[in-house]
Coordinates of C-alpha atoms and ligand atoms in Angstrom, one line a residue:
M1 CA -16.9 46.8 60.8
I2 CA -15.3 45.7 57.5
A3 CA -13.5 42.4 58.0
R4 CA -10.8 41.4 55.5
E5 CA -10.1 37.7 55.0
N6 CA -6.9 36.3 53.4
P7 CA -7.8 35.4 49.8
A8 CA -5.1 32.7 49.9
R9 CA -6.5 31.0 53.0
S10 CA -10.3 30.9 53.1
G11 CA -11.7 31.9 56.4
E12 CA -8.5 33.4 57.8
L13 CA -9.3 36.8 59.2
V14 CA -6.5 39.4 58.5
G15 CA -8.0 42.4 60.2
C16 CA -10.9 44.8 60.4
V17 CA -11.5 48.5 59.8
P18 CA -14.5 50.5 61.1
A19 CA -17.1 51.2 58.3
T20 CA -17.9 54.8 57.8
E21 CA -21.5 55.4 57.2
P22 CA -22.2 57.8 54.3
A23 CA -23.5 60.4 56.8
A24 CA -20.1 60.3 58.7
V25 CA -18.3 61.2 55.5
D26 CA -19.5 64.7 56.0
S27 CA -17.6 65.0 59.3
A28 CA -14.4 63.7 57.7
V29 CA -14.6 66.2 54.9
R30 CA -15.3 69.0 57.3
R31 CA -12.3 68.0 59.4
A32 CA -10.2 68.0 56.2
D33 CA -11.6 71.4 55.2
D34 CA -10.7 72.9 58.6
A35 CA -7.2 71.3 58.4
F36 CA -6.7 72.9 54.9
R37 CA -6.7 76.4 56.4
E38 CA -3.5 75.5 58.4
W39 CA -1.8 73.0 56.1
S40 CA -2.0 75.2 53.0
K41 CA -0.6 78.2 54.9
I42 CA 2.6 76.6 56.1
P43 CA 5.6 77.0 53.8
I44 CA 6.2 74.2 51.2
T45 CA 9.6 73.4 52.9
E46 CA 7.8 72.5 56.1
R47 CA 5.3 70.3 54.3
I48 CA 8.2 68.6 52.6
T49 CA 9.9 68.0 55.9
A50 CA 6.7 66.4 57.3
L51 CA 6.3 64.2 54.2
L52 CA 9.9 63.1 54.2
G53 CA 9.5 62.2 57.8
A54 CA 6.5 60.1 56.9
A55 CA 8.4 58.4 54.1
G56 CA 11.1 57.4 56.6
A57 CA 8.5 56.1 59.0
V58 CA 6.8 54.0 56.3
S59 CA 10.2 52.7 55.2
A60 CA 11.1 51.7 58.7
R61 CA 8.0 49.6 59.0
S62 CA 8.1 48.2 55.4
E63 CA 8.5 44.5 56.3
E64 CA 5.6 44.5 58.6
L65 CA 3.4 46.5 56.2
A66 CA 4.4 44.3 53.2
T67 CA 3.3 41.2 55.1
L68 CA 0.0 42.8 56.0
L69 CA -0.5 43.8 52.3
A70 CA 0.4 40.3 51.1
R71 CA -2.1 38.7 53.5
E72 CA -5.0 41.1 52.7
S73 CA -4.4 41.3 48.9
G74 CA -3.1 37.8 48.0
K75 CA 0.0 39.4 46.3
P76 CA 3.3 37.7 46.8
L77 CA 5.4 39.2 49.5
A78 CA 8.2 40.3 47.1
D79 CA 5.5 42.3 45.1
C80 CA 4.3 43.9 48.3
R81 CA 7.8 44.9 49.4
G82 CA 8.3 46.3 45.9
E83 CA 5.1 48.3 46.0
I84 CA 5.8 49.8 49.4
G85 CA 9.4 50.6 48.4
F86 CA 8.2 52.2 45.1
A87 CA 5.6 54.3 47.0
V88 CA 8.3 55.6 49.4
A89 CA 10.5 56.4 46.4
F90 CA 7.7 58.2 44.8
L91 CA 7.0 60.3 47.9
R92 CA 10.6 61.3 48.1
W93 CA 10.7 62.1 44.4
V94 CA 7.6 64.4 44.9
C95 CA 9.4 66.2 47.7
D96 CA 12.4 66.7 45.5
R97 CA 10.5 68.0 42.4
A98 CA 7.7 70.0 44.0
P99 CA 9.7 73.1 44.9
I100 CA 10.7 73.4 41.2
T101 CA 7.4 72.3 39.5
L102 CA 5.2 74.3 41.9
A103 CA 7.3 77.4 42.1
P104 CA 5.5 80.6 41.2
T105 CA 6.6 82.3 38.0
E106 CA 6.8 86.1 37.7
I107 CA 7.4 88.2 34.6
D108 CA 7.9 91.9 34.9
D109 CA 8.5 93.4 31.5
A110 CA 7.3 95.8 28.9
A111 CA 4.0 94.0 28.6
G112 CA 3.2 94.2 32.3
R113 CA 3.6 92.3 35.5
L114 CA 2.3 88.7 35.6
V115 CA 2.5 86.4 38.5
V116 CA 1.3 82.8 38.3
R117 CA 1.0 80.9 41.6
R118 CA 0.3 77.1 41.8
K119 CA -2.4 77.0 44.5
P120 CA -4.0 73.9 46.1
Y121 CA -7.7 73.2 45.5
G122 CA -8.7 72.4 49.1
V123 CA -10.0 69.0 50.1
V124 CA -9.2 66.3 47.6
G125 CA -11.4 63.2 47.7
C126 CA -9.3 60.1 46.7
I127 CA -10.9 56.7 45.9
T128 CA -8.6 53.8 45.2
P129 CA -8.9 50.1 44.2
W130 CA -7.4 47.0 45.9
N131 CA -4.9 45.8 43.4
A132 CA -2.1 48.2 44.3
P133 CA -3.7 50.0 47.3
V134 CA -0.5 51.6 48.6
I135 CA 1.1 53.0 45.5
L136 CA -2.2 54.1 44.0
A137 CA -3.1 56.0 47.1
L138 CA 0.4 57.6 47.4
L139 CA 0.3 58.7 43.8
K140 CA -2.6 61.0 44.8
L141 CA -1.7 61.8 48.4
G142 CA 2.0 62.8 47.7
P143 CA 1.3 65.5 45.1
A144 CA -1.9 66.7 46.8
L145 CA -0.3 67.1 50.2
V146 CA 2.9 68.7 49.1
A147 CA 0.9 71.3 47.2
G148 CA -1.0 72.2 50.4
N149 CA -4.3 70.3 49.8
T150 CA -5.8 68.1 52.5
V151 CA -7.2 64.6 51.6
V152 CA -10.0 62.3 52.5
L153 CA -9.1 58.8 51.2
K154 CA -11.5 56.0 50.7
P155 CA -9.5 52.8 50.0
S156 CA -11.1 49.7 48.7
P157 CA -12.8 47.5 51.3
L158 CA -11.0 44.6 49.7
A159 CA -7.5 45.8 50.8
P160 CA -7.9 48.6 53.4
L161 CA -5.5 47.5 56.1
A162 CA -1.9 48.3 55.0
I163 CA -2.9 51.7 53.5
T164 CA -4.7 52.7 56.7
E165 CA -1.6 52.0 58.7
I166 CA 0.5 54.0 56.2
V167 CA -1.9 56.9 56.2
S168 CA -1.7 57.1 60.0
L169 CA 1.9 58.1 59.5
L170 CA 1.0 60.9 57.1
P171 CA -0.1 64.4 57.9
A172 CA -3.4 66.0 56.8
V173 CA -5.2 62.9 55.6
Q174 CA -8.6 61.5 56.8
V175 CA -9.6 58.0 56.0
V176 CA -13.2 56.8 55.4
H177 CA -14.0 53.1 54.9
G178 CA -16.8 51.5 52.9
G179 CA -17.9 50.6 49.4
A180 CA -19.6 52.5 46.6
E181 CA -22.1 54.3 48.9
T182 CA -19.2 55.8 51.0
G183 CA -17.4 56.7 47.8
R184 CA -20.6 58.4 46.4
A185 CA -20.9 60.5 49.6
L186 CA -17.3 61.6 49.2
V187 CA -17.5 62.5 45.5
G188 CA -20.8 64.3 45.9
H189 CA -19.7 66.4 48.9
P190 CA -19.8 70.1 48.1
L191 CA -16.6 70.8 50.1
V192 CA -14.6 68.3 48.0
R193 CA -12.7 70.5 45.5
K194 CA -11.0 67.8 43.5
V195 CA -11.7 64.1 43.0
A196 CA -8.9 61.6 42.2
F197 CA -10.2 58.1 41.3
T198 CA -8.5 54.8 40.2
G199 CA -10.7 51.9 39.5
G200 CA -13.1 50.3 37.0
D201 CA -15.0 51.9 34.1
A202 CA -18.5 51.7 35.6
A203 CA -17.5 53.5 38.8
G204 CA -15.4 55.9 36.8
R205 CA -18.3 56.9 34.6
E206 CA -20.6 57.5 37.6
I207 CA -17.9 59.5 39.4
A208 CA -17.2 61.6 36.3
A209 CA -21.0 62.3 36.0
T210 CA -21.4 63.4 39.6
A211 CA -18.2 65.5 39.6
G212 CA -19.2 67.0 36.3
A213 CA -22.6 68.0 37.6
M214 CA -20.9 69.8 40.5
T215 CA -18.1 71.2 38.3
T216 CA -15.6 69.4 40.6
P217 CA -12.5 68.7 38.6
S218 CA -11.4 65.1 38.5
V219 CA -8.7 62.8 37.5
L220 CA -9.7 59.3 36.4
E221 CA -7.4 56.3 36.1
L222 CA -9.5 53.5 34.7
G223 CA -9.1 50.1 33.1
G224 CA -6.9 49.0 30.2
N225 CA -6.7 46.3 27.6
D226 CA -3.1 46.7 26.7
P227 CA -1.8 45.2 23.4
A228 CA 1.8 43.9 23.3
V229 CA 2.9 44.0 19.7
F230 CA 5.9 41.8 18.7
L231 CA 7.4 43.1 15.4
P232 CA 8.7 40.4 13.0
D233 CA 12.3 41.1 14.1
F234 CA 11.7 40.7 17.9
A235 CA 14.7 39.2 19.7
L236 CA 13.9 37.8 23.1
A237 CA 16.3 36.0 25.4
D238 CA 15.1 33.8 28.2
A239 CA 15.1 36.6 30.7
D240 CA 13.0 38.7 28.3
Y241 CA 10.4 36.0 28.0
E242 CA 10.3 35.7 31.8
R243 CA 9.7 39.5 32.1
L244 CA 7.0 39.2 29.5
V245 CA 5.2 36.4 31.4
M246 CA 5.3 38.5 34.6
A247 CA 4.0 41.5 32.6
S248 CA 0.8 39.6 32.2
F249 CA 0.7 37.5 35.4
A250 CA 2.1 39.7 38.1
T251 CA -0.7 40.2 40.8
S252 CA -2.5 37.3 39.1
G253 CA -3.1 39.5 36.0
Q254 CA -5.0 42.0 38.1
V255 CA -3.0 45.1 37.0
C256 CA -4.4 47.9 34.9
M257 CA -1.3 48.1 32.7
A258 CA -0.7 44.3 32.4
A259 CA 0.0 43.0 28.9
K260 CA -3.5 41.8 28.1
R261 CA -3.3 40.9 24.3
L262 CA -0.2 39.4 22.8
Y263 CA 0.1 40.0 19.0
V264 CA 2.7 37.7 17.4
P265 CA 3.7 37.5 13.7
R266 CA 2.5 34.3 12.1
A267 CA 6.0 33.2 11.0
R268 CA 7.2 33.2 14.6
V269 CA 4.2 31.9 16.5
A270 CA 5.5 28.4 17.1
E271 CA 8.9 29.6 18.4
F272 CA 7.2 32.3 20.6
T273 CA 4.8 29.9 22.1
E274 CA 7.4 27.3 23.0
A275 CA 9.7 29.9 24.6
Y276 CA 6.8 31.6 26.4
V277 CA 5.5 28.3 27.9
A278 CA 9.1 27.4 29.0
A279 CA 9.7 30.8 30.6
A280 CA 6.4 30.5 32.5
E281 CA 7.4 27.1 33.7
R282 CA 10.6 28.7 35.2
I283 CA 9.2 32.0 36.5
L284 CA 5.5 31.4 37.4
V285 CA 5.1 29.7 40.7
V286 CA 1.6 29.6 42.1
G287 CA 1.0 29.4 45.8
D288 CA 0.7 31.2 49.2
P289 CA 1.9 34.8 48.9
L290 CA 4.0 34.4 52.1
D291 CA 6.0 31.5 50.5
P292 CA 9.2 33.2 49.2
R293 CA 9.2 30.8 46.1
V294 CA 5.8 32.1 45.0
T295 CA 5.4 34.6 42.2
M296 CA 1.6 34.4 41.7
G297 CA -1.0 34.2 44.4
P298 CA -4.8 33.9 44.3
V299 CA -7.2 36.4 42.8
I300 CA -8.9 38.9 45.1
S301 CA -12.2 37.2 45.8
A302 CA -14.5 34.3 45.1
G303 CA -16.5 36.6 42.8
A304 CA -13.4 37.5 40.8
A305 CA -12.4 33.8 40.4
A306 CA -15.9 33.0 39.1
R307 CA -15.9 36.0 36.7
I308 CA -12.5 34.9 35.3
R309 CA -13.6 31.3 34.9
A310 CA -16.8 32.4 33.1
L311 CA -14.7 34.5 30.8
L312 CA -12.6 31.5 29.9
A313 CA -15.7 29.4 29.4
A314 CA -17.1 32.1 27.0
S315 CA -14.0 31.9 24.9
A316 CA -15.2 29.2 22.6
G317 CA -12.8 28.2 19.8
G318 CA -9.7 28.9 21.8
T319 CA -7.2 26.5 23.3
A320 CA -6.1 27.2 26.9
V321 CA -2.6 26.2 27.7
P322 CA -2.0 26.0 31.5
L323 CA 1.2 27.8 32.5
G324 CA 3.7 27.7 35.4
R325 CA 3.6 25.3 38.3
N326 CA 2.4 25.0 41.8
A327 CA 4.7 25.6 44.7
P328 CA 5.6 22.3 46.5
G329 CA 2.8 21.5 48.9
H330 CA 0.4 24.1 47.5
D331 CA -3.3 23.3 47.7
P332 CA -5.2 25.3 45.0
L333 CA -8.4 24.8 47.0
S334 CA -7.0 26.7 50.0
G335 CA -8.1 30.1 48.5
Y336 CA -9.2 31.8 45.3
F337 CA -6.6 30.4 43.0
V338 CA -7.1 30.4 39.3
T339 CA -4.7 28.5 37.0
P340 CA -2.7 30.9 34.8
R341 CA -3.3 30.2 31.1
L342 CA -2.2 31.3 27.6
V343 CA -5.2 31.1 25.3
V344 CA -4.5 30.6 21.6
G345 CA -6.8 30.6 18.6
L346 CA -9.3 33.3 19.6
D347 CA -10.8 35.9 17.3
D348 CA -10.5 39.6 18.3
D349 CA -14.2 39.7 19.2
A350 CA -13.9 36.9 21.8
P351 CA -14.7 38.3 25.3
L352 CA -11.3 37.5 26.6
V353 CA -9.7 39.7 23.8
A354 CA -12.3 42.5 23.5
A355 CA -12.7 43.2 27.2
E356 CA -10.3 43.7 30.1
Q357 CA -9.8 40.2 31.6
F358 CA -8.2 41.5 34.9
G359 CA -7.1 38.0 35.8
P360 CA -4.5 35.3 34.9
L361 CA -5.5 34.6 31.3
V362 CA -3.8 36.1 28.3
P363 CA -4.7 35.6 24.6
L364 CA -2.1 35.0 22.0
L365 CA -3.2 36.5 18.7
V366 CA -1.6 36.0 15.3
Y367 CA -1.1 38.8 12.7
D368 CA 0.3 39.0 9.2
D369 CA 1.3 42.6 8.6
E370 CA 2.1 45.8 10.5
E371 CA -0.8 47.9 9.3
E372 CA -3.2 45.1 10.2
V373 CA -1.8 44.7 13.8
L374 CA -1.9 48.4 14.3
T375 CA -5.6 48.5 13.4
R376 CA -6.4 45.6 15.6
A377 CA -4.3 46.9 18.6
N378 CA -6.1 50.3 18.3
A379 CA -9.6 48.8 18.0
S380 CA -10.1 48.8 21.7
E381 CA -12.2 51.5 23.4
L382 CA -9.6 51.5 26.2
G383 CA -6.3 53.2 25.7
L384 CA -4.1 52.9 28.8
G385 CA -0.8 51.2 27.9
A386 CA 0.7 49.2 25.1
S387 CA 4.1 47.8 24.2
V388 CA 6.2 47.3 21.1
W389 CA 8.9 44.6 21.0
S390 CA 11.6 44.8 18.3
A391 CA 15.4 44.5 17.9
D392 CA 15.3 47.9 16.1
E393 CA 14.5 50.6 18.6
E394 CA 13.7 53.2 15.9
R395 CA 11.2 50.9 14.3
A396 CA 9.6 50.3 17.8
F397 CA 9.4 54.0 18.5
A398 CA 7.8 54.6 15.1
L399 CA 5.0 52.1 15.7
A400 CA 4.6 53.2 19.3
D401 CA 3.8 56.7 18.0
R402 CA 0.8 55.3 16.1
L403 CA -0.6 53.2 19.0
E404 CA -3.6 54.8 20.8
A405 CA -2.4 54.7 24.4
G406 CA -1.3 57.0 27.1
F407 CA 1.9 55.1 27.7
V408 CA 3.8 52.8 25.3
F409 CA 6.6 50.6 26.6
V410 CA 9.4 49.5 24.4
N411 CA 10.8 45.9 24.9
T412 CA 9.1 45.6 28.2
H413 CA 5.6 46.0 29.6
N414 CA 3.9 46.7 33.0
R415 CA 5.8 47.9 36.1
T416 CA 9.3 47.2 34.7
G417 CA 8.6 49.9 32.2
M418 CA 7.5 52.6 34.6
S419 CA 9.4 55.7 35.6
L420 CA 8.7 58.2 38.4
R421 CA 9.3 61.0 36.0
A422 CA 7.0 59.7 33.2
P423 CA 3.4 60.8 33.3
F424 CA 1.1 57.8 33.3
G425 CA -2.6 57.7 32.4
G426 CA -5.0 56.7 29.7
I427 CA -6.8 58.0 26.7
K428 CA -10.2 57.1 25.2
R429 CA -12.3 55.2 27.9
S430 CA -9.2 54.6 30.1
G431 CA -9.7 58.0 31.8
Y432 CA -8.1 61.4 31.9
G433 CA -5.5 63.2 33.8
R434 CA -2.1 61.9 34.8
E435 CA -0.2 60.4 37.7
Y436 CA 3.6 60.4 38.1
G437 CA 5.9 63.0 36.6
E438 CA 5.5 66.8 36.5
E439 CA 1.9 66.4 35.2
G440 CA 1.0 64.3 38.2
L441 CA 2.1 67.1 40.5
L442 CA 0.3 69.7 38.5
E443 CA -3.0 67.8 38.8
Y444 CA -3.4 69.0 42.4
V445 CA -2.9 72.8 41.8
H446 CA -4.6 75.4 39.9
P447 CA -2.8 78.3 38.3
A448 CA -3.8 81.5 40.1
V449 CA -2.9 84.6 38.1
V450 CA -2.3 88.2 39.1
H451 CA -1.8 90.5 36.1
A452 CA -1.1 94.3 35.9
P453 CA -1.0 95.2 32.2
A454 CA 1.7 97.7 31.3
A455 CA -0.9 100.2 29.9
F456 CA -2.4 100.7 33.3
R457 CA 0.7 100.6 35.5
P458 CA 2.2 103.9 36.7
G459 CA 3.5 105.8 33.7
G460 CA 1.5 103.5 31.3
T461 CA -0.1 104.9 28.1
G462 CA -3.6 103.5 28.8
M463 CA -5.8 101.8 26.2
A464 CA -9.2 102.6 24.6
A465 CA -12.1 101.3 26.7
G466 CA -13.1 97.8 25.6
A467 CA -10.0 97.4 23.3
Y468 CA -8.1 94.2 23.0
P469 CA -4.4 94.3 24.0
G470 CA -1.9 94.5 21.1
Ligands
LIG501 P1 -13.9 49.4 41.4 O1 -14.2 50.5 40.4 O2 -14.8 48.4 41.6 O3 -13.5 50.1 42.8 C1 -12.5 51.1 42.9 C2 -12.9 51.9 44.1 O4 -14.1 52.7 43.8 C3 -13.2 51.2 45.4 O5 -12.7 51.9 46.5 C4 -14.7 51.1 45.4 O6 -15.2 50.9 46.7 C5 -15.0 52.5 44.9 N1 -16.3 52.6 44.2 C6 -17.0 51.7 43.5 N2 -18.1 52.2 42.9 C7 -18.1 53.5 43.3 C8 -19.0 54.6 43.0 N3 -20.1 54.4 42.3 N4 -18.8 55.8 43.5 C9 -17.7 56.0 44.3 N5 -16.8 55.0 44.6 C10 -17.0 53.8 44.1 O7 -12.5 48.8 40.9 P2 -11.6 47.6 41.5 O8 -12.3 46.4 41.1 O9 -11.3 47.9 42.9 O10 -10.3 47.8 40.6 C11 -10.2 47.2 39.3 C12 -10.2 48.3 38.2 O11 -9.3 49.3 38.4 C13 -9.7 47.6 36.9 O12 -10.6 48.0 35.8 C14 -8.3 48.2 36.7 O13 -7.9 48.2 35.4 C15 -8.5 49.6 37.3 N6 -7.2 50.2 37.7 C16 -6.7 51.2 36.9 C17 -5.5 51.8 37.2 C18 -4.9 52.9 36.5 O14 -3.9 53.5 36.9 N7 -5.5 53.3 35.3 C19 -4.7 51.2 38.3 C20 -5.3 50.1 39.0 C21 -6.5 49.6 38.7

């Protein structure tokens, strides 16, 4: 069994799931492969009906599921409600768009008859992390299932409970539980026809290598080290500063697309720092995720807390400014709580700046001109998200175009900047493939072509053997 404890209350058991031995992954994949024969054959309209029914069933249980998610992940209850609501909205969006995006195209003209059908791959192996276990699974399951694939999902053992309940409401999904070994057995299975992974770089590289060796197509959503660039004319009201603070500290900073490096023009650093610290004092309330006043809970594990504290200790030369406040009566020793901090005075090669911190620490970095900040923002090997903040939208879009990232937000960052219709994913070492949007739907189909060239159709004029068409 895999037991999950509440990271906010040491020793409190939240629930258990049965561990799947790597050998048992084979049975799950075979069941999914058998189910594929039926599921892929039924009309898309029937699959949509089944998925909309599941969306309704998840929605009806959202309060209970949000509480379970908060207790297993340490994320504040409001975040968990938001994640589940967003996942349901995404599922409904997929059902709305799929008939259009996945419709076959047919051309019958003077050049011939060409049919392109969007066909499912078969069994999709999905592996997800703990930080947003519901939406990150649904981003794969929704498009895969609507297209006619079946799925074997391996959630993270650090937050398997709510997503397992949700998957029990969905058709055509098997769940396997475990860590890296179970994931390896899934990725390496010969009947898995597509792999969809969200997680860290090390696992991503190994999965890409295994999938590559088997020519299994994959989509990889990996880490980020997003810069937030404040142009000299940025104009932020109190609410904007609060949104910016939460862009770094939502989910205790454990979000792939969190604002992880803040680049502020030298002339405005004092003003920025003062307003930022004041906004954090208003918006950032640390405590138990079930307390409705709380906006930041613990980090996921004792190991994560130790790693983040070590990162801070290694950031010599910086000054760490504690942010926010504790909820009344909160005991920081009750779980894996790490004080949120703004760290000023670091060089770009400090570990906290150069690597993804994935925790409640954010560096404030000073720049002098736009070309310099562009070079520094683009210096990372990661290229997931970024943001530009300016009173002049044209100027922001112009700089955004030169940032090396899959997704650039303007005057916001992190989840407030997302859109169901906008493809999301990284470049460079942040992975490949996309989720959300039309591109996210097309990840789970291959274009199957049938072509009758005009030259060889009845009445056609033929063509010399071995010739290229004109
Ligand atoms: P992780 O890589 O440790 O684990 C992710 C999942 O992969 C888990 O289910 C884990 O059990 C499994 N796994 C680990 N090693 C594996 C292997 N060798 N083979 C197969 N499966 C394996 O990541 P995590 O700590 O759960 O998540 C944090 C990371 O995820 C961060 O780097 C974060 O930025 C990234 N992330 C990216 C996105 C995105 O959309 N790009 C979204 C959320 C999180």
